[in-house]
Amino acid sequence: MGYSSDYMPWVGAVPEKDGQLVIAGFTGHGMPLILLAAKGIAKMLREESAFEETGIPRIFKPTMERLLTKKNDILDGLAKL
Amino acid sequence: MYATNAYTAGIAPQFAHKIVPVRGICSHIVTPKDKPSPLLPNTYSIRYGPAHYDYLIPRPDGSIVVGGAKQDFWHDKSWWYGVTDDSKLIEPAKHYFDGLMQRQFVGWDDTEAYTENVWTGSKKFNSPTMG
């Protein structure tokens, strides 16, 4: 599975990489999310829609903040055991 | 467009430790043909503690698909964190599912339920922050 370090998928434009999109990191929960996530990202690709016009939940948006944070919830969960 | 899930960091390195390959383990439990299994009408999440649970899906034929087993290996990252080798089982967990139905559910003691198959595969990780 592709686990996301903040448990949220990455669905949208790759930050600071013009022309690149990503739909990945579903943390073992792809089944309930993939159909509409893919529909949203396809709209971005085909219609050049902004992320905000796709209906994709805001928390899935790839951002530099998400990329730069050192926080890793996967490993933090480990520490709690 | 990167639709590469676990493998994304392999081609877009900024995603290293952001999108991480994680290996899981899952099983198929059956009963002998002459021993029908009790009806389980729901899917189940058997929770043992924070971040530890098995997820169970009864099949139409009465057999059980159940995965998880994190108690047996989650403490050791080398078995699952960043692991892309799906050809190998998570060794410490491979017998975890043996007798699970008899242990966890009432009415399975006489079914002779046994683990017919174990594989490396997808599992549900129920993030507490997202449904």
JSON list of N, CA and C in Angstrom, two decimals, chain B residues 7-82:
[
{"chain": "B", "resi": 7, "resn": "TYR", "atom": "N", "xyz": [4.70, 3.61, -5.10]},
{"chain": "B", "resi": 7, "resn": "TYR", "atom": "CA", "xyz": [5.98, 3.74, -5.80]},
{"chain": "B", "resi": 7, "resn": "TYR", "atom": "C", "xyz": [6.31, 5.18, -6.22]},
{"chain": "B", "resi": 8, "resn": "THR", "atom": "N", "xyz": [5.49, 6.12, -5.84]},
{"chain": "B", "resi": 8, "resn": "THR", "atom": "CA", "xyz": [5.61, 7.49, -6.33]},
{"chain": "B", "resi": 8, "resn": "THR", "atom": "C", "xyz": [6.98, 8.09, -6.06]},
{"chain": "B", "resi": 9, "resn": "ALA", "atom": "N", "xyz": [7.54, 7.86, -4.88]},
{"chain": "B", "resi": 9, "resn": "ALA", "atom": "CA", "xyz": [8.83, 8.47, -4.54]},
{"chain": "B", "resi": 9, "resn": "ALA", "atom": "C", "xyz": [9.95, 7.95, -5.43]},
{"chain": "B", "resi": 10, "resn": "GLY", "atom": "N", "xyz": [9.73, 6.80, -6.06]},
{"chain": "B", "resi": 10, "resn": "GLY", "atom": "CA", "xyz": [10.75, 6.26, -6.96]},
{"chain": "B", "resi": 10, "resn": "GLY", "atom": "C", "xyz": [10.96, 7.11, -8.19]},
{"chain": "B", "resi": 11, "resn": "ILE", "atom": "N", "xyz": [9.92, 7.84, -8.58]},
{"chain": "B", "resi": 11, "resn": "ILE", "atom": "CA", "xyz": [10.06, 8.70, -9.77]},
{"chain": "B", "resi": 11, "resn": "ILE", "atom": "C", "xyz": [9.87, 10.18, -9.44]},
{"chain": "B", "resi": 12, "resn": "ALA", "atom": "N", "xyz": [9.35, 10.47, -8.27]},
{"chain": "B", "resi": 12, "resn": "ALA", "atom": "CA", "xyz": [9.21, 11.86, -7.82]},
{"chain": "B", "resi": 12, "resn": "ALA", "atom": "C", "xyz": [9.78, 11.92, -6.41]},
{"chain": "B", "resi": 13, "resn": "PRO", "atom": "N", "xyz": [11.10, 12.09, -6.28]},
{"chain": "B", "resi": 13, "resn": "PRO", "atom": "CA", "xyz": [11.80, 11.92, -5.00]},
{"chain": "B", "resi": 13, "resn": "PRO", "atom": "C", "xyz": [11.36, 12.87, -3.90]},
{"chain": "B", "resi": 14, "resn": "GLN", "atom": "N", "xyz": [10.68, 13.96, -4.25]},
{"chain": "B", "resi": 14, "resn": "GLN", "atom": "CA", "xyz": [10.20, 14.85, -3.19]},
{"chain": "B", "resi": 14, "resn": "GLN", "atom": "C", "xyz": [9.16, 14.16, -2.31]},
{"chain": "B", "resi": 15, "resn": "PHE", "atom": "N", "xyz": [8.64, 13.04, -2.77]},
{"chain": "B", "resi": 15, "resn": "PHE", "atom": "CA", "xyz": [7.64, 12.29, -2.00]},
{"chain": "B", "resi": 15, "resn": "PHE", "atom": "C", "xyz": [8.23, 11.21, -1.11]},
{"chain": "B", "resi": 16, "resn": "ALA", "atom": "N", "xyz": [9.56, 11.14, -1.03]},
{"chain": "B", "resi": 16, "resn": "ALA", "atom": "CA", "xyz": [10.19, 10.17, -0.13]},
{"chain": "B", "resi": 16, "resn": "ALA", "atom": "C", "xyz": [9.74, 10.47, 1.30]},
{"chain": "B", "resi": 17, "resn": "HIS", "atom": "N", "xyz": [9.33, 9.44, 2.01]},
{"chain": "B", "resi": 17, "resn": "HIS", "atom": "CA", "xyz": [8.81, 9.55, 3.38]},
{"chain": "B", "resi": 17, "resn": "HIS", "atom": "C", "xyz": [7.53, 10.37, 3.46]},
{"chain": "B", "resi": 18, "resn": "LYS", "atom": "N", "xyz": [6.98, 10.73, 2.32]},
{"chain": "B", "resi": 18, "resn": "LYS", "atom": "CA", "xyz": [5.67, 11.38, 2.26]},
{"chain": "B", "resi": 18, "resn": "LYS", "atom": "C", "xyz": [4.63, 10.36, 1.81]},
{"chain": "B", "resi": 19, "resn": "ILE", "atom": "N", "xyz": [5.01, 9.61, 0.79]},
{"chain": "B", "resi": 19, "resn": "ILE", "atom": "CA", "xyz": [4.20, 8.47, 0.34]},
{"chain": "B", "resi": 19, "resn": "ILE", "atom": "C", "xyz": [5.13, 7.26, 0.48]},
{"chain": "B", "resi": 20, "resn": "VAL", "atom": "N", "xyz": [4.78, 6.36, 1.35]},
{"chain": "B", "resi": 20, "resn": "VAL", "atom": "CA", "xyz": [5.68, 5.28, 1.76]},
{"chain": "B", "resi": 20, "resn": "VAL", "atom": "C", "xyz": [5.08, 3.92, 1.44]},
{"chain": "B", "resi": 21, "resn": "PRO", "atom": "N", "xyz": [5.84, 3.07, 0.78]},
{"chain": "B", "resi": 21, "resn": "PRO", "atom": "CA", "xyz": [5.34, 1.70, 0.57]},
{"chain": "B", "resi": 21, "resn": "PRO", "atom": "C", "xyz": [5.21, 0.98, 1.90]},
{"chain": "B", "resi": 22, "resn": "VAL", "atom": "N", "xyz": [4.06, 0.38, 2.14]},
{"chain": "B", "resi": 22, "resn": "VAL", "atom": "CA", "xyz": [3.84, -0.34, 3.39]},
{"chain": "B", "resi": 22, "resn": "VAL", "atom": "C", "xyz": [3.29, -1.73, 3.06]},
{"chain": "B", "resi": 23, "resn": "ARG", "atom": "N", "xyz": [3.93, -2.72, 3.61]},
{"chain": "B", "resi": 23, "resn": "ARG", "atom": "CA", "xyz": [3.52, -4.11, 3.34]},
{"chain": "B", "resi": 23, "resn": "ARG", "atom": "C", "xyz": [2.53, -4.57, 4.40]},
{"chain": "B", "resi": 24, "resn": "GLY", "atom": "N", "xyz": [1.55, -5.34, 3.98]},
{"chain": "B", "resi": 24, "resn": "GLY", "atom": "CA", "xyz": [0.58, -5.89, 4.92]},
{"chain": "B", "resi": 24, "resn": "GLY", "atom": "C", "xyz": [0.42, -7.38, 4.72]},
{"chain": "B", "resi": 25, "resn": "ILE", "atom": "N", "xyz": [-0.41, -7.99, 5.54]},
{"chain": "B", "resi": 25, "resn": "ILE", "atom": "CA", "xyz": [-0.62, -9.43, 5.43]},
{"chain": "B", "resi": 25, "resn": "ILE", "atom": "C", "xyz": [-2.10, -9.75, 5.60]},
{"chain": "B", "resi": 26, "resn": "CYS", "atom": "N", "xyz": [-2.57, -10.73, 4.87]},
{"chain": "B", "resi": 26, "resn": "CYS", "atom": "CA", "xyz": [-4.00, -11.04, 4.85]},
{"chain": "B", "resi": 26, "resn": "CYS", "atom": "C", "xyz": [-4.18, -12.55, 4.69]},
{"chain": "B", "resi": 27, "resn": "SER", "atom": "N", "xyz": [-5.35, -13.04, 5.03]},
{"chain": "B", "resi": 27, "resn": "SER", "atom": "CA", "xyz": [-5.55, -14.50, 4.99]},
{"chain": "B", "resi": 27, "resn": "SER", "atom": "C", "xyz": [-6.95, -14.86, 4.55]},
{"chain": "B", "resi": 28, "resn": "HIS", "atom": "N", "xyz": [-7.09, -16.13, 4.21]},
{"chain": "B", "resi": 28, "resn": "HIS", "atom": "CA", "xyz": [-8.39, -16.71, 3.87]},
{"chain": "B", "resi": 28, "resn": "HIS", "atom": "C", "xyz": [-8.61, -17.90, 4.78]},
{"chain": "B", "resi": 29, "resn": "ILE", "atom": "N", "xyz": [-9.67, -17.84, 5.56]},
{"chain": "B", "resi": 29, "resn": "ILE", "atom": "CA", "xyz": [-9.99, -18.91, 6.52]},
{"chain": "B", "resi": 29, "resn": "ILE", "atom": "C", "xyz": [-11.22, -19.65, 6.04]},
{"chain": "B", "resi": 30, "resn": "VAL", "atom": "N", "xyz": [-11.15, -20.96, 6.02]},
{"chain": "B", "resi": 30, "resn": "VAL", "atom": "CA", "xyz": [-12.26, -21.79, 5.54]},
{"chain": "B", "resi": 30, "resn": "VAL", "atom": "C", "xyz": [-12.55, -22.90, 6.55]},
{"chain": "B", "resi": 31, "resn": "THR", "atom": "N", "xyz": [-13.70, -23.54, 6.38]},
{"chain": "B", "resi": 31, "resn": "THR", "atom": "CA", "xyz": [-14.02, -24.73, 7.17]},
{"chain": "B", "resi": 31, "resn": "THR", "atom": "C", "xyz": [-14.13, -25.91, 6.20]},
{"chain": "B", "resi": 32, "resn": "PRO", "atom": "N", "xyz": [-13.95, -27.13, 6.73]},
{"chain": "B", "resi": 32, "resn": "PRO", "atom": "CA", "xyz": [-14.14, -28.32, 5.88]},
{"chain": "B", "resi": 32, "resn": "PRO", "atom": "C", "xyz": [-15.56, -28.34, 5.33]},
{"chain": "B", "resi": 33, "resn": "LYS", "atom": "N", "xyz": [-15.73, -28.97, 4.17]},
{"chain": "B", "resi": 33, "resn": "LYS", "atom": "CA", "xyz": [-17.03, -28.95, 3.47]},
{"chain": "B", "resi": 33, "resn": "LYS", "atom": "C", "xyz": [-18.19, -29.43, 4.33]},
{"chain": "B", "resi": 34, "resn": "ASP", "atom": "N", "xyz": [-17.93, -30.36, 5.23]},
{"chain": "B", "resi": 34, "resn": "ASP", "atom": "CA", "xyz": [-19.03, -30.90, 6.04]},
{"chain": "B", "resi": 34, "resn": "ASP", "atom": "C", "xyz": [-19.22, -30.12, 7.34]},
{"chain": "B", "resi": 35, "resn": "LYS", "atom": "N", "xyz": [-18.49, -29.02, 7.50]},
{"chain": "B", "resi": 35, "resn": "LYS", "atom": "CA", "xyz": [-18.61, -28.21, 8.71]},
{"chain": "B", "resi": 35, "resn": "LYS", "atom": "C", "xyz": [-18.98, -26.78, 8.32]},
{"chain": "B", "resi": 36, "resn": "PRO", "atom": "N", "xyz": [-20.26, -26.49, 8.16]},
{"chain": "B", "resi": 36, "resn": "PRO", "atom": "CA", "xyz": [-20.63, -25.13, 7.77]},
{"chain": "B", "resi": 36, "resn": "PRO", "atom": "C", "xyz": [-20.25, -24.12, 8.86]},
{"chain": "B", "resi": 37, "resn": "SER", "atom": "N", "xyz": [-19.91, -22.93, 8.43]},
{"chain": "B", "resi": 37, "resn": "SER", "atom": "CA", "xyz": [-19.47, -21.92, 9.40]},
{"chain": "B", "resi": 37, "resn": "SER", "atom": "C", "xyz": [-20.67, -21.09, 9.85]},
{"chain": "B", "resi": 38, "resn": "PRO", "atom": "N", "xyz": [-20.60, -20.56, 11.08]},
{"chain": "B", "resi": 38, "resn": "PRO", "atom": "CA", "xyz": [-21.68, -19.68, 11.55]},
{"chain": "B", "resi": 38, "resn": "PRO", "atom": "C", "xyz": [-21.81, -18.46, 10.66]},
{"chain": "B", "resi": 39, "resn": "LEU", "atom": "N", "xyz": [-23.03, -17.95, 10.56]},
{"chain": "B", "resi": 39, "resn": "LEU", "atom": "CA", "xyz": [-23.27, -16.79, 9.71]},
{"chain": "B", "resi": 39, "resn": "LEU", "atom": "C", "xyz": [-22.73, -15.52, 10.37]},
{"chain": "B", "resi": 40, "resn": "LEU", "atom": "N", "xyz": [-21.88, -14.82, 9.64]},
{"chain": "B", "resi": 40, "resn": "LEU", "atom": "CA", "xyz": [-21.44, -13.50, 10.10]},
{"chain": "B", "resi": 40, "resn": "LEU", "atom": "C", "xyz": [-21.98, -12.49, 9.09]},
{"chain": "B", "resi": 41, "resn": "PRO", "atom": "N", "xyz": [-23.00, -11.72, 9.45]},
{"chain": "B", "resi": 41, "resn": "PRO", "atom": "CA", "xyz": [-23.65, -10.86, 8.47]},
{"chain": "B", "resi": 41, "resn": "PRO", "atom": "C", "xyz": [-22.94, -9.53, 8.20]},
{"chain": "B", "resi": 42, "resn": "ASN", "atom": "N", "xyz": [-21.91, -9.23, 8.96]},
{"chain": "B", "resi": 42, "resn": "ASN", "atom": "CA", "xyz": [-21.24, -7.94, 8.80]},
{"chain": "B", "resi": 42, "resn": "ASN", "atom": "C", "xyz": [-19.78, -8.12, 8.45]},
{"chain": "B", "resi": 43, "resn": "THR", "atom": "N", "xyz": [-19.15, -7.03, 7.99]},
{"chain": "B", "resi": 43, "resn": "THR", "atom": "CA", "xyz": [-17.70, -6.97, 8.02]},
{"chain": "B", "resi": 43, "resn": "THR", "atom": "C", "xyz": [-17.33, -6.49, 9.43]},
{"chain": "B", "resi": 44, "resn": "TYR", "atom": "N", "xyz": [-16.12, -6.79, 9.85]},
{"chain": "B", "resi": 44, "resn": "TYR", "atom": "CA", "xyz": [-15.73, -6.49, 11.22]},
{"chain": "B", "resi": 44, "resn": "TYR", "atom": "C", "xyz": [-14.36, -5.83, 11.27]},
{"chain": "B", "resi": 45, "resn": "SER", "atom": "N", "xyz": [-14.21, -5.00, 12.26]},
{"chain": "B", "resi": 45, "resn": "SER", "atom": "CA", "xyz": [-12.92, -4.47, 12.62]},
{"chain": "B", "resi": 45, "resn": "SER", "atom": "C", "xyz": [-12.70, -4.95, 14.05]},
{"chain": "B", "resi": 46, "resn": "ILE", "atom": "N", "xyz": [-11.67, -5.77, 14.25]},
{"chain": "B", "resi": 46, "resn": "ILE", "atom": "CA", "xyz": [-11.41, -6.29, 15.59]},
{"chain": "B", "resi": 46, "resn": "ILE", "atom": "C", "xyz": [-10.28, -5.46, 16.17]},
{"chain": "B", "resi": 47, "resn": "ARG", "atom": "N", "xyz": [-10.62, -4.61, 17.11]},
{"chain": "B", "resi": 47, "resn": "ARG", "atom": "CA", "xyz": [-9.62, -3.64, 17.58]},
{"chain": "B", "resi": 47, "resn": "ARG", "atom": "C", "xyz": [-8.93, -4.13, 18.84]},
{"chain": "B", "resi": 48, "resn": "TYR", "atom": "N", "xyz": [-7.62, -4.02, 18.84]},
{"chain": "B", "resi": 48, "resn": "TYR", "atom": "CA", "xyz": [-6.82, -4.48, 19.99]},
{"chain": "B", "resi": 48, "resn": "TYR", "atom": "C", "xyz": [-6.21, -3.31, 20.75]},
{"chain": "B", "resi": 49, "resn": "GLY", "atom": "N", "xyz": [-6.14, -2.16, 20.09]},
{"chain": "B", "resi": 49, "resn": "GLY", "atom": "CA", "xyz": [-5.52, -1.00, 20.73]},
{"chain": "B", "resi": 49, "resn": "GLY", "atom": "C", "xyz": [-5.30, 0.07, 19.68]},
{"chain": "B", "resi": 50, "resn": "PRO", "atom": "N", "xyz": [-4.67, 1.17, 20.07]},
{"chain": "B", "resi": 50, "resn": "PRO", "atom": "CA", "xyz": [-4.42, 2.25, 19.12]},
{"chain": "B", "resi": 50, "resn": "PRO", "atom": "C", "xyz": [-3.67, 1.75, 17.90]},
{"chain": "B", "resi": 51, "resn": "ALA", "atom": "N", "xyz": [-4.21, 1.98, 16.74]},
{"chain": "B", "resi": 51, "resn": "ALA", "atom": "CA", "xyz": [-3.57, 1.62, 15.47]},
{"chain": "B", "resi": 51, "resn": "ALA", "atom": "C", "xyz": [-3.47, 0.11, 15.25]},
{"chain": "B", "resi": 52, "resn": "HIS", "atom": "N", "xyz": [-4.04, -0.69, 16.13]},
{"chain": "B", "resi": 52, "resn": "HIS", "atom": "CA", "xyz": [-3.97, -2.16, 15.97]},
{"chain": "B", "resi": 52, "resn": "HIS", "atom": "C", "xyz": [-5.36, -2.75, 15.83]},
{"chain": "B", "resi": 53, "resn": "TYR", "atom": "N", "xyz": [-5.63, -3.28, 14.66]},
{"chain": "B", "resi": 53, "resn": "TYR", "atom": "CA", "xyz": [-6.91, -3.97, 14.48]},
{"chain": "B", "resi": 53, "resn": "TYR", "atom": "C", "xyz": [-6.81, -4.91, 13.29]},
{"chain": "B", "resi": 54, "resn": "ASP", "atom": "N", "xyz": [-7.62, -5.95, 13.31]},
{"chain": "B", "resi": 54, "resn": "ASP", "atom": "CA", "xyz": [-7.78, -6.82, 12.15]},
{"chain": "B", "resi": 54, "resn": "ASP", "atom": "C", "xyz": [-9.06, -6.39, 11.44]},
{"chain": "B", "resi": 55, "resn": "TYR", "atom": "N", "xyz": [-9.06, -6.55, 10.13]},
{"chain": "B", "resi": 55, "resn": "TYR", "atom": "CA", "xyz": [-10.27, -6.23, 9.37]},
{"chain": "B", "resi": 55, "resn": "TYR", "atom": "C", "xyz": [-10.76, -7.50, 8.72]},
{"chain": "B", "resi": 56, "resn": "LEU", "atom": "N", "xyz": [-12.05, -7.78, 8.86]},
{"chain": "B", "resi": 56, "resn": "LEU", "atom": "CA", "xyz": [-12.57, -9.09, 8.49]},
{"chain": "B", "resi": 56, "resn": "LEU", "atom": "C", "xyz": [-13.76, -8.95, 7.55]},
{"chain": "B", "resi": 57, "resn": "ILE", "atom": "N", "xyz": [-13.74, -9.75, 6.50]},
{"chain": "B", "resi": 57, "resn": "ILE", "atom": "CA", "xyz": [-14.82, -9.70, 5.50]},
{"chain": "B", "resi": 57, "resn": "ILE", "atom": "C", "xyz": [-15.34, -11.12, 5.28]},
{"chain": "B", "resi": 58, "resn": "PRO", "atom": "N", "xyz": [-16.57, -11.40, 5.67]},
{"chain": "B", "resi": 58, "resn": "PRO", "atom": "CA", "xyz": [-17.14, -12.71, 5.33]},
{"chain": "B", "resi": 58, "resn": "PRO", "atom": "C", "xyz": [-17.47, -12.76, 3.85]},
{"chain": "B", "resi": 59, "resn": "ARG", "atom": "N", "xyz": [-17.25, -13.91, 3.25]},
{"chain": "B", "resi": 59, "resn": "ARG", "atom": "CA", "xyz": [-17.51, -14.09, 1.84]},
{"chain": "B", "resi": 59, "resn": "ARG", "atom": "C", "xyz": [-18.86, -14.80, 1.65]},
{"chain": "B", "resi": 60, "resn": "PRO", "atom": "N", "xyz": [-19.48, -14.69, 0.47]},
{"chain": "B", "resi": 60, "resn": "PRO", "atom": "CA", "xyz": [-20.78, -15.34, 0.25]},
{"chain": "B", "resi": 60, "resn": "PRO", "atom": "C", "xyz": [-20.76, -16.85, 0.52]},
{"chain": "B", "resi": 61, "resn": "ASP", "atom": "N", "xyz": [-19.61, -17.48, 0.36]},
{"chain": "B", "resi": 61, "resn": "ASP", "atom": "CA", "xyz": [-19.57, -18.92, 0.59]},
{"chain": "B", "resi": 61, "resn": "ASP", "atom": "C", "xyz": [-19.32, -19.26, 2.06]},
{"chain": "B", "resi": 62, "resn": "GLY", "atom": "N", "xyz": [-19.30, -18.25, 2.92]},
{"chain": "B", "resi": 62, "resn": "GLY", "atom": "CA", "xyz": [-19.12, -18.49, 4.35]},
{"chain": "B", "resi": 62, "resn": "GLY", "atom": "C", "xyz": [-17.68, -18.44, 4.80]},
{"chain": "B", "resi": 63, "resn": "SER", "atom": "N", "xyz": [-16.76, -18.42, 3.87]},
{"chain": "B", "resi": 63, "resn": "SER", "atom": "CA", "xyz": [-15.36, -18.32, 4.27]},
{"chain": "B", "resi": 63, "resn": "SER", "atom": "C", "xyz": [-15.04, -16.88, 4.67]},
{"chain": "B", "resi": 64, "resn": "ILE", "atom": "N", "xyz": [-13.88, -16.71, 5.25]},
{"chain": "B", "resi": 64, "resn": "ILE", "atom": "CA", "xyz": [-13.52, -15.42, 5.86]},
{"chain": "B", "resi": 64, "resn": "ILE", "atom": "C", "xyz": [-12.23, -14.90, 5.25]},
{"chain": "B", "resi": 65, "resn": "VAL", "atom": "N", "xyz": [-12.22, -13.64, 4.88]},
{"chain": "B", "resi": 65, "resn": "VAL", "atom": "CA", "xyz": [-10.98, -12.95, 4.53]},
{"chain": "B", "resi": 65, "resn": "VAL", "atom": "C", "xyz": [-10.66, -12.04, 5.70]},
{"chain": "B", "resi": 66, "resn": "VAL", "atom": "N", "xyz": [-9.50, -12.19, 6.29]},
{"chain": "B", "resi": 66, "resn": "VAL", "atom": "CA", "xyz": [-9.14, -11.36, 7.43]},
{"chain": "B", "resi": 66, "resn": "VAL", "atom": "C", "xyz": [-7.67, -10.97, 7.35]},
{"chain": "B", "resi": 67, "resn": "GLY", "atom": "N", "xyz": [-7.41, -9.70, 7.59]},
{"chain": "B", "resi": 67, "resn": "GLY", "atom": "CA", "xyz": [-6.04, -9.19, 7.51]},
{"chain": "B", "resi": 67, "resn": "GLY", "atom": "C", "xyz": [-5.71, -8.31, 8.70]},
{"chain": "B", "resi": 68, "resn": "GLY", "atom": "N", "xyz": [-4.42, -7.99, 8.82]},
{"chain": "B", "resi": 68, "resn": "GLY", "atom": "CA", "xyz": [-3.99, -7.12, 9.92]},
{"chain": "B", "resi": 68, "resn": "GLY", "atom": "C", "xyz": [-2.77, -7.71, 10.59]},
{"chain": "B", "resi": 69, "resn": "ALA", "atom": "N", "xyz": [-2.96, -8.33, 11.75]},
{"chain": "B", "resi": 69, "resn": "ALA", "atom": "CA", "xyz": [-1.88, -9.02, 12.47]},
{"chain": "B", "resi": 69, "resn": "ALA", "atom": "C", "xyz": [-0.76, -8.10, 12.92]},
{"chain": "B", "resi": 70, "resn": "LYS", "atom": "N", "xyz": [-1.05, -6.81, 13.05]},
{"chain": "B", "resi": 70, "resn": "LYS", "atom": "CA", "xyz": [0.02, -5.87, 13.33]},
{"chain": "B", "resi": 70, "resn": "LYS", "atom": "C", "xyz": [0.72, -6.11, 14.67]},
{"chain": "B", "resi": 71, "resn": "GLN", "atom": "N", "xyz": [0.03, -6.72, 15.62]},
{"chain": "B", "resi": 71, "resn": "GLN", "atom": "CA", "xyz": [0.69, -6.97, 16.91]},
{"chain": "B", "resi": 71, "resn": "GLN", "atom": "C", "xyz": [1.98, -7.76, 16.73]},
{"chain": "B", "resi": 72, "resn": "ASP", "atom": "N", "xyz": [2.01, -8.60, 15.70]},
{"chain": "B", "resi": 72, "resn": "ASP", "atom": "CA", "xyz": [3.15, -9.49, 15.53]},
{"chain": "B", "resi": 72, "resn": "ASP", "atom": "C", "xyz": [4.33, -8.86, 14.81]},
{"chain": "B", "resi": 73, "resn": "PHE", "atom": "N", "xyz": [4.15, -7.67, 14.20]},
{"chain": "B", "resi": 73, "resn": "PHE", "atom": "CA", "xyz": [5.28, -7.15, 13.44]},
{"chain": "B", "resi": 73, "resn": "PHE", "atom": "C", "xyz": [5.40, -5.63, 13.37]},
{"chain": "B", "resi": 74, "resn": "TRP", "atom": "N", "xyz": [4.37, -4.92, 13.77]},
{"chain": "B", "resi": 74, "resn": "TRP", "atom": "CA", "xyz": [4.38, -3.46, 13.55]},
{"chain": "B", "resi": 74, "resn": "TRP", "atom": "C", "xyz": [5.52, -2.77, 14.30]},
{"chain": "B", "resi": 75, "resn": "HIS", "atom": "N", "xyz": [5.95, -3.33, 15.41]},
{"chain": "B", "resi": 75, "resn": "HIS", "atom": "CA", "xyz": [7.01, -2.72, 16.21]},
{"chain": "B", "resi": 75, "resn": "HIS", "atom": "C", "xyz": [8.35, -2.75, 15.48]},
{"chain": "B", "resi": 76, "resn": "ASP", "atom": "N", "xyz": [8.47, -3.58, 14.46]},
{"chain": "B", "resi": 76, "resn": "ASP", "atom": "CA", "xyz": [9.72, -3.71, 13.72]},
{"chain": "B", "resi": 76, "resn": "ASP", "atom": "C", "xyz": [9.52, -3.20, 12.30]},
{"chain": "B", "resi": 77, "resn": "LYS", "atom": "N", "xyz": [9.94, -1.95, 12.09]},
{"chain": "B", "resi": 77, "resn": "LYS", "atom": "CA", "xyz": [9.73, -1.28, 10.81]},
{"chain": "B", "resi": 77, "resn": "LYS", "atom": "C", "xyz": [10.23, -2.05, 9.61]},
{"chain": "B", "resi": 78, "resn": "SER", "atom": "N", "xyz": [11.28, -2.85, 9.81]},
{"chain": "B", "resi": 78, "resn": "SER", "atom": "CA", "xyz": [11.91, -3.50, 8.67]},
{"chain": "B", "resi": 78, "resn": "SER", "atom": "C", "xyz": [10.97, -4.47, 7.97]},
{"chain": "B", "resi": 79, "resn": "TRP", "atom": "N", "xyz": [9.91, -4.88, 8.65]},
{"chain": "B", "resi": 79, "resn": "TRP", "atom": "CA", "xyz": [8.97, -5.80, 8.01]},
{"chain": "B", "resi": 79, "resn": "TRP", "atom": "C", "xyz": [7.97, -5.10, 7.11]},
{"chain": "B", "resi": 80, "resn": "TRP", "atom": "N", "xyz": [7.81, -3.75, 7.29]},
{"chain": "B", "resi": 80, "resn": "TRP", "atom": "CA", "xyz": [6.70, -3.13, 6.56]},
{"chain": "B", "resi": 80, "resn": "TRP", "atom": "C", "xyz": [6.95, -1.73, 6.06]},
{"chain": "B", "resi": 81, "resn": "TYR", "atom": "N", "xyz": [7.76, -0.93, 6.72]},
{"chain": "B", "resi": 81, "resn": "TYR", "atom": "CA", "xyz": [7.92, 0.48, 6.36]},
{"chain": "B", "resi": 81, "resn": "TYR", "atom": "C", "xyz": [8.89, 0.62, 5.19]},
{"chain": "B", "resi": 82, "resn": "GLY", "atom": "N", "xyz": [8.41, 1.12, 4.09]},
{"chain": "B", "resi": 82, "resn": "GLY", "atom": "CA", "xyz": [9.27, 1.28, 2.92]},
{"chain": "B", "resi": 82, "resn": "GLY", "atom": "C", "xyz": [9.51, -0.02, 2.17]}
]
